[in-house]
Short mmCIF file of C-alpha atoms in Angstrom, two decimals:
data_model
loop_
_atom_site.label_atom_id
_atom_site.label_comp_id
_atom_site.label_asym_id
_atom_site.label_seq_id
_atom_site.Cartn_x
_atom_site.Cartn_y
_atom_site.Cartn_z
CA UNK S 94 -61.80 63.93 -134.98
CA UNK S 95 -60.95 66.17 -132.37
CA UNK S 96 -57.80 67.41 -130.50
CA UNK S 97 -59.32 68.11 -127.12
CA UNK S 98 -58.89 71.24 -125.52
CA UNK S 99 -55.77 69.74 -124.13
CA UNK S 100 -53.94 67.77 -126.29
CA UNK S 101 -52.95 70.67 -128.64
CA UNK S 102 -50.25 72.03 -130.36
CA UNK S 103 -47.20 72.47 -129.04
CA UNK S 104 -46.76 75.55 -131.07
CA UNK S 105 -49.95 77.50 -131.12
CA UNK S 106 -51.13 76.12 -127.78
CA UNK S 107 -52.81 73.21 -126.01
CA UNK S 108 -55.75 73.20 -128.62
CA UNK S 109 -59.31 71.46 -129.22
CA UNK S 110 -59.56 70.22 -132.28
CA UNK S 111 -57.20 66.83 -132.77
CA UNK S 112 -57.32 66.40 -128.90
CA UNK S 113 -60.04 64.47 -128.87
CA UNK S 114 -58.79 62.31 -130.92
CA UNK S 115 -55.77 61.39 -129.52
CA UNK S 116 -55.81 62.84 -126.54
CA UNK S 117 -57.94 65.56 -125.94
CA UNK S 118 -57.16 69.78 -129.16
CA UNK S 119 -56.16 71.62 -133.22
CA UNK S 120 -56.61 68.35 -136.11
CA UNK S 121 -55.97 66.96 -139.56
CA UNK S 122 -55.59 66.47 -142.52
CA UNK S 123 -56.79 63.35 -143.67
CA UNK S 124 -53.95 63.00 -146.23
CA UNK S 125 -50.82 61.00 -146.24
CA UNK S 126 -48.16 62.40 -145.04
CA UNK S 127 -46.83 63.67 -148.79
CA UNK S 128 -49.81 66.06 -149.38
CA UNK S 129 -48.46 68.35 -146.14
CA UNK S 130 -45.04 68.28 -146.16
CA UNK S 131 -42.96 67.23 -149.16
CA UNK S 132 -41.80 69.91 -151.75
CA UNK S 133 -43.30 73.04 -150.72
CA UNK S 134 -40.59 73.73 -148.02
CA UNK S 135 -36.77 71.73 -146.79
CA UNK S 136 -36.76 73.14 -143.24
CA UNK S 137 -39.29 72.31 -140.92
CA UNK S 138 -40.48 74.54 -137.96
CA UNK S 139 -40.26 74.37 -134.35
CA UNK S 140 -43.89 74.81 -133.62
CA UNK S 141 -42.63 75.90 -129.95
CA UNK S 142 -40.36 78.61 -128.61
CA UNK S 143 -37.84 77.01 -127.06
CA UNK S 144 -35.93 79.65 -125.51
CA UNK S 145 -36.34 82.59 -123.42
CA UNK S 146 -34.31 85.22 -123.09
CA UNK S 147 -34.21 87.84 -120.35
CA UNK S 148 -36.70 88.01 -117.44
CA UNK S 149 -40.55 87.90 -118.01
CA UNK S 150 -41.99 91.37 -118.10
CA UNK S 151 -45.11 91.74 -115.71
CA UNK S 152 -48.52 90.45 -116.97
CA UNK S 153 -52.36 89.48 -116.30
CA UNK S 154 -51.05 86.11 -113.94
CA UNK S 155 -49.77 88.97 -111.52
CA UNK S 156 -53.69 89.79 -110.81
CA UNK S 157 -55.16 87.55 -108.81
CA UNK S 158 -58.28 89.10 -109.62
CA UNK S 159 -58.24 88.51 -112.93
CA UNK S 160 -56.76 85.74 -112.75
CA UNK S 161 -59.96 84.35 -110.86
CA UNK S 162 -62.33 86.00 -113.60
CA UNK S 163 -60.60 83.69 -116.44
CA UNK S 164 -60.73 80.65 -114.09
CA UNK S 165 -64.66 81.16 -113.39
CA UNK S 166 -65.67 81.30 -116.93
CA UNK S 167 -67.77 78.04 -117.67
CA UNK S 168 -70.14 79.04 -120.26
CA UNK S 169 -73.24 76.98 -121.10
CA UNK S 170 -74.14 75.90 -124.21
CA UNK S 171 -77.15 74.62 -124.67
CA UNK S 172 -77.32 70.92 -125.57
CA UNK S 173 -73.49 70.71 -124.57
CA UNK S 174 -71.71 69.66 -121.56
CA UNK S 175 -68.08 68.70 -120.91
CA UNK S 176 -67.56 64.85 -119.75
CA UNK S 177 -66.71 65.81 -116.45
CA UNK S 178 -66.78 68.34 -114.31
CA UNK S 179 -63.86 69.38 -112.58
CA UNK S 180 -62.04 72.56 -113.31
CA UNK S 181 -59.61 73.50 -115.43
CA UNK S 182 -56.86 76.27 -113.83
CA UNK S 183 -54.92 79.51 -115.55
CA UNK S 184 -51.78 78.82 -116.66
CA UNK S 185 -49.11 81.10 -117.76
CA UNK S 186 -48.54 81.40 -121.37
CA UNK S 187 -45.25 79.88 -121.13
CA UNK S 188 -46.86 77.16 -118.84
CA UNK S 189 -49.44 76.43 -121.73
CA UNK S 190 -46.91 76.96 -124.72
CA UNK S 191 -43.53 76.00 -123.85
CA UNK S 192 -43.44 72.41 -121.98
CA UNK S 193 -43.88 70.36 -125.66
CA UNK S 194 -42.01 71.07 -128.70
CA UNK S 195 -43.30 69.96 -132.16
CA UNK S 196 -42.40 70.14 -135.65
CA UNK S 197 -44.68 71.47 -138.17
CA UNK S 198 -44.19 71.02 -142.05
CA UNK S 199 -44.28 72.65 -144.68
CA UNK S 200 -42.68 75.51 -142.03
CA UNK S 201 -44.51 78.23 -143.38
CA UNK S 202 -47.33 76.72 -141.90
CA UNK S 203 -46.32 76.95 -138.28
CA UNK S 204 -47.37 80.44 -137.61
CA UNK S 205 -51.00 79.23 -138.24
CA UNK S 206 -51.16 76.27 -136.37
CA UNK S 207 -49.83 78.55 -133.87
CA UNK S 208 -51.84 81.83 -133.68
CA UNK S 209 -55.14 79.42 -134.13
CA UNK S 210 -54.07 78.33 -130.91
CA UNK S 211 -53.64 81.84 -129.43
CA UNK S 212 -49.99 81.40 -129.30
CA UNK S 213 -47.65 83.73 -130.61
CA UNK S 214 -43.83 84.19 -130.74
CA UNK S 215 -43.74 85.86 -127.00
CA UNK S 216 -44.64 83.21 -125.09
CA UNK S 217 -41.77 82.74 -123.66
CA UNK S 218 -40.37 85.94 -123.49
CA UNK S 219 -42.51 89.26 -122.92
CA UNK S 220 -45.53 87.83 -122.97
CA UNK S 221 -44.60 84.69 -120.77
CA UNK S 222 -46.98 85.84 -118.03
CA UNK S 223 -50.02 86.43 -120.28
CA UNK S 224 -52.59 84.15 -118.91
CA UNK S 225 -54.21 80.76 -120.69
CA UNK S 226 -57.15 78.70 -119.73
CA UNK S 227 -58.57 75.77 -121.33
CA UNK S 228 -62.40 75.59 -119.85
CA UNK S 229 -62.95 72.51 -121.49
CA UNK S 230 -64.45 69.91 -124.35
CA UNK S 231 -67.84 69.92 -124.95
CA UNK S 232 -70.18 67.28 -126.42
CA UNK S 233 -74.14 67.01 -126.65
CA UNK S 234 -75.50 66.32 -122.88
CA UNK S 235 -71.44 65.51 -121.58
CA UNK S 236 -71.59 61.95 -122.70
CA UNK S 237 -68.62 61.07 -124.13
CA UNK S 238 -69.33 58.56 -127.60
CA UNK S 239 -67.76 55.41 -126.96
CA UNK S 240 -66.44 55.58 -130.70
CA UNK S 241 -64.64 58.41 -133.24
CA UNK S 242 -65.74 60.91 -134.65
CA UNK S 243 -66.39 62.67 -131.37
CA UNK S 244 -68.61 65.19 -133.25
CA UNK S 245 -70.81 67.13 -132.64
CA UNK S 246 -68.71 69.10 -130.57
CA UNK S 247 -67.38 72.28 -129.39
CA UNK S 248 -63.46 73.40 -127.64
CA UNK S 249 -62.37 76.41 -126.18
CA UNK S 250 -59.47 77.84 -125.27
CA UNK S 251 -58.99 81.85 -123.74
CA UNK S 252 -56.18 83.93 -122.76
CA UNK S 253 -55.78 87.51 -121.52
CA UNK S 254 -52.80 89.41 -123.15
CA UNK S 255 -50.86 91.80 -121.36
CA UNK S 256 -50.23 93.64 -124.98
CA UNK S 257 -53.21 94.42 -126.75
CA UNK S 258 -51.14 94.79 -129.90
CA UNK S 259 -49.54 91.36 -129.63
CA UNK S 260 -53.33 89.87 -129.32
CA UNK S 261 -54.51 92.07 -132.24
CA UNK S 262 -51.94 90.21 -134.36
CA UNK S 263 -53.28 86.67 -134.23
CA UNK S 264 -56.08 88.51 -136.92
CA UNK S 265 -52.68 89.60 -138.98
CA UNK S 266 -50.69 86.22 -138.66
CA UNK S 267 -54.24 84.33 -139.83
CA UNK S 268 -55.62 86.14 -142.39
CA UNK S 269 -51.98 86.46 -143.63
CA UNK S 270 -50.94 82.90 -143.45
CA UNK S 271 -50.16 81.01 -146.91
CA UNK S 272 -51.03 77.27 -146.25
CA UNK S 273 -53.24 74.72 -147.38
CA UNK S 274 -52.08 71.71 -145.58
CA UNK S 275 -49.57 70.48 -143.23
CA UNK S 276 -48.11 67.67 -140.78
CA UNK S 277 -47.15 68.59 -137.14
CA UNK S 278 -45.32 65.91 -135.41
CA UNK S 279 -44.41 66.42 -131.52
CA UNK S 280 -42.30 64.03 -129.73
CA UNK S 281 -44.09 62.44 -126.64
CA UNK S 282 -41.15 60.39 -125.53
CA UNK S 283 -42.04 56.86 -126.09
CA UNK S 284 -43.97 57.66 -129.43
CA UNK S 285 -44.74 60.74 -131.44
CA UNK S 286 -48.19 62.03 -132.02
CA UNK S 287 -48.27 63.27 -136.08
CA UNK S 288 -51.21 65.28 -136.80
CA UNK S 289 -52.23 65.68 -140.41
CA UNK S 290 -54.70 68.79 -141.45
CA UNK S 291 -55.49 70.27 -144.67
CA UNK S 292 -56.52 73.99 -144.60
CA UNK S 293 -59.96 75.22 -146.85
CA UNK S 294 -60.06 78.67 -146.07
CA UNK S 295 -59.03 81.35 -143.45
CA UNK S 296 -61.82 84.05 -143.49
CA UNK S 297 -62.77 87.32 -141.88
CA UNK S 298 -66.30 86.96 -140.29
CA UNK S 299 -68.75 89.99 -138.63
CA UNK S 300 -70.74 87.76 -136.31
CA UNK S 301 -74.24 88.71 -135.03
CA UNK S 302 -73.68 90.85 -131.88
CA UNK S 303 -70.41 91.00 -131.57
CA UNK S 304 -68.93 94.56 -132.09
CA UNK S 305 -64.95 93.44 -133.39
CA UNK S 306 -64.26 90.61 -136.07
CA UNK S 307 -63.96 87.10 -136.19
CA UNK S 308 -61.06 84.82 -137.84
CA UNK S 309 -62.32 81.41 -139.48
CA UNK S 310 -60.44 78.83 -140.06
CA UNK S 311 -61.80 76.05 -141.89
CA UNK S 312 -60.21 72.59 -141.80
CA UNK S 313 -60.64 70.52 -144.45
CA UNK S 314 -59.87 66.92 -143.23
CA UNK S 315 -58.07 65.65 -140.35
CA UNK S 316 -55.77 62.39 -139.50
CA UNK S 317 -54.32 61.94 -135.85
CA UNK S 318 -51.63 58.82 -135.24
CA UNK S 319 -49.11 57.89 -133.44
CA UNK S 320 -45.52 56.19 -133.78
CA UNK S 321 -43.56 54.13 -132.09
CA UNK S 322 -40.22 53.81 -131.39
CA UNK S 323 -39.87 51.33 -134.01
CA UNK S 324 -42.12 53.32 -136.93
CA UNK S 325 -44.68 51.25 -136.72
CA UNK S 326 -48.03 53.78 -136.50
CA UNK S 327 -50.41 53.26 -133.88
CA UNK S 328 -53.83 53.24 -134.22
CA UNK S 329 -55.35 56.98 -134.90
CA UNK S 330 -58.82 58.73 -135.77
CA UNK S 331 -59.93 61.14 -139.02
CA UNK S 332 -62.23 63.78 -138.93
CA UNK S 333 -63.62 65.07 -141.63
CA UNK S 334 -64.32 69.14 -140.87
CA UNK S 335 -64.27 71.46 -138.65
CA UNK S 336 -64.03 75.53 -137.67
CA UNK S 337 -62.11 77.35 -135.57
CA UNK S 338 -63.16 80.95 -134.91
CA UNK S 339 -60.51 83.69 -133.10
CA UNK S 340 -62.08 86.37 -132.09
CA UNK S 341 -59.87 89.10 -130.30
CA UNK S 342 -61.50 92.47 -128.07
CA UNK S 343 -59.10 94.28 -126.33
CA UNK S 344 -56.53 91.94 -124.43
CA UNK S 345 -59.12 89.34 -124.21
CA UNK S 346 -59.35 86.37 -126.67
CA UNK S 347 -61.01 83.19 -127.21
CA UNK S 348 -60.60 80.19 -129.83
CA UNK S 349 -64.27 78.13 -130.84
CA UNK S 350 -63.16 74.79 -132.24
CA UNK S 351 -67.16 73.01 -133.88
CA UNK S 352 -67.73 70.47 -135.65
CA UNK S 353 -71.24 69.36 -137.41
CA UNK S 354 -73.16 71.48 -135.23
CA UNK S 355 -76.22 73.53 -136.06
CA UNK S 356 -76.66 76.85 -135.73
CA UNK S 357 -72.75 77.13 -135.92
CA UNK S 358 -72.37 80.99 -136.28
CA UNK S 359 -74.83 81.63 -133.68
CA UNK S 360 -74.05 79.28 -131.11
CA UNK S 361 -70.24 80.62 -131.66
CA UNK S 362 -71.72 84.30 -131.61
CA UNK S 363 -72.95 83.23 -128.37
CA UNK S 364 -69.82 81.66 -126.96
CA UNK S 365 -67.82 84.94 -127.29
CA UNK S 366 -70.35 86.93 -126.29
CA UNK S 367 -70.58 85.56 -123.02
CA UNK S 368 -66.52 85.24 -122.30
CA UNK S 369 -66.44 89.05 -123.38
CA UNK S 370 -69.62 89.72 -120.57
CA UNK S 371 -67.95 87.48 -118.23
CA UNK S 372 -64.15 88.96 -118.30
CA UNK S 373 -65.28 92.66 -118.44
CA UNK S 374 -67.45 91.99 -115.20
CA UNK S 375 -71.01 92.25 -117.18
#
């Protein structure tokens, strides 16, 4: 299953992977409920910021220019398309990360689901003008199946930091993060989305051509539902596995969401090779 590039996390940001399943981006574990939240952990987290405090400092959405360099980046990818065509603006980070709050048990697990969404704790606050894009969800030749699991496929999802240091910790809050599975449920209003994931491995990566690191997260399993306002769960999708690959240069950084394609290091490789040409003017 996949999030689309726009129905992420509230927490880490509007991500691929359990969009497409339920909406359009990161999902799940394909697990009951118990195996992600029960005893590890009491308190939930708020897999949002939810306040600000103080005015936003200055950031990248204050240069036009560069604001119109993240907004033309529409890579191509051979075989893949997006379903349609029409394009996808900047946002502001707190635009992109604070409208939706979910929660996300066990809570130690909320700074991944988070940071794999190139959010971080700032969004809001010093980093709230930090700028997001979303260029889309791709699948082979931009048709849509009419059916789950919408794989093979491919998300994205970039942002320029205004603190190089804050983007160079995404590596730190992955590689660091202790969690194997979880359950993020975000209130929609009429019904809540719950997204279930399990976690394999989070892994350091040197891909071909690219000069800085990679960050790998492999899901397991995925589950994506929804619930009513009287408990009774809606209809969702499963997914068996998929990546997602962070890759950070400078204050520019970009989240690959695949599932069952080939070539998957290269054509990823690829992907971040061309947003790093494209947003240093190459």
């Amino acid at each position: 299953m996949k999030r689309s590039v726009r129905a992420g996390s509230a927490g880490g940001g509007a991500r691929l992977v359990v969009a497409a399943v339920v909406g359009m981006v990161p999902l799940l574990a394909a697990c009951d409920s118990s195996s992600a939240g029960g005893t590890e952990e009491s308190s939930p987290a708020v897999a949002s910021p939810v306040s600000a405090t103080g005015s936003a400092a200055a950031g990248p959405a204050d240069d036009r220019e560069l604001q119109q360099r993240l907004a033309g980046f529409d890579p191509e990818i051979e075989g893949f398309a997006r379903p349609d065509s029409g394009d996808e603006p900047t946002e502001t980070a707190s635009e992109a990360f604070g409208s939706a709050i979910a929660v996300v048990e066990p809570a130690r697990c909320n700074a991944l689901e988070q940071a794999v969404g190139l959010g971080t704790d700032e969004d809001l606050r010093d980093a709230a003008n930090d700028l997001v894009r979303y260029p889309g969800f791709f699948v082979p030749g931009g048709v849509m199946p009419a059916e789950p699991p919408f794989d093979p496929s491919i998300g994205l999802v970039t942002r320029v930091f205004g603190d190089e240091a804050l983007a160079a910790s995404l590596y730190t809050t992955l590689l660091e993060a202790d969690c194997t599975s979880y359950t993020m449920t975000q209130d929609l209003g009429v019904h809540d989305r719950v997204l279930e994931q399990t976690v394999d491995d989070v892994v350091e990566v040197h891909l071909d051509g690219l000069e800085e690191p990679t960050v790998r997260v492999v899901y397991g399993s995925g589950r994506a539902y929804g619930v009513d306002e009287d408990g009774r769960i809606e209809e969702g999708d499963f997914r068996d596995s998929w990546s997602e690959y962070v890759h950070v240069d400078g204050p520019f950084v970009i989240m690959v969401e695949t599932a069952t394609i080939d070539d998957e290091e290269a054509v990823v490789a690829q992907i971040i090779a061309d947003y790093l040409a494209h947003m240093n003017g190459a």
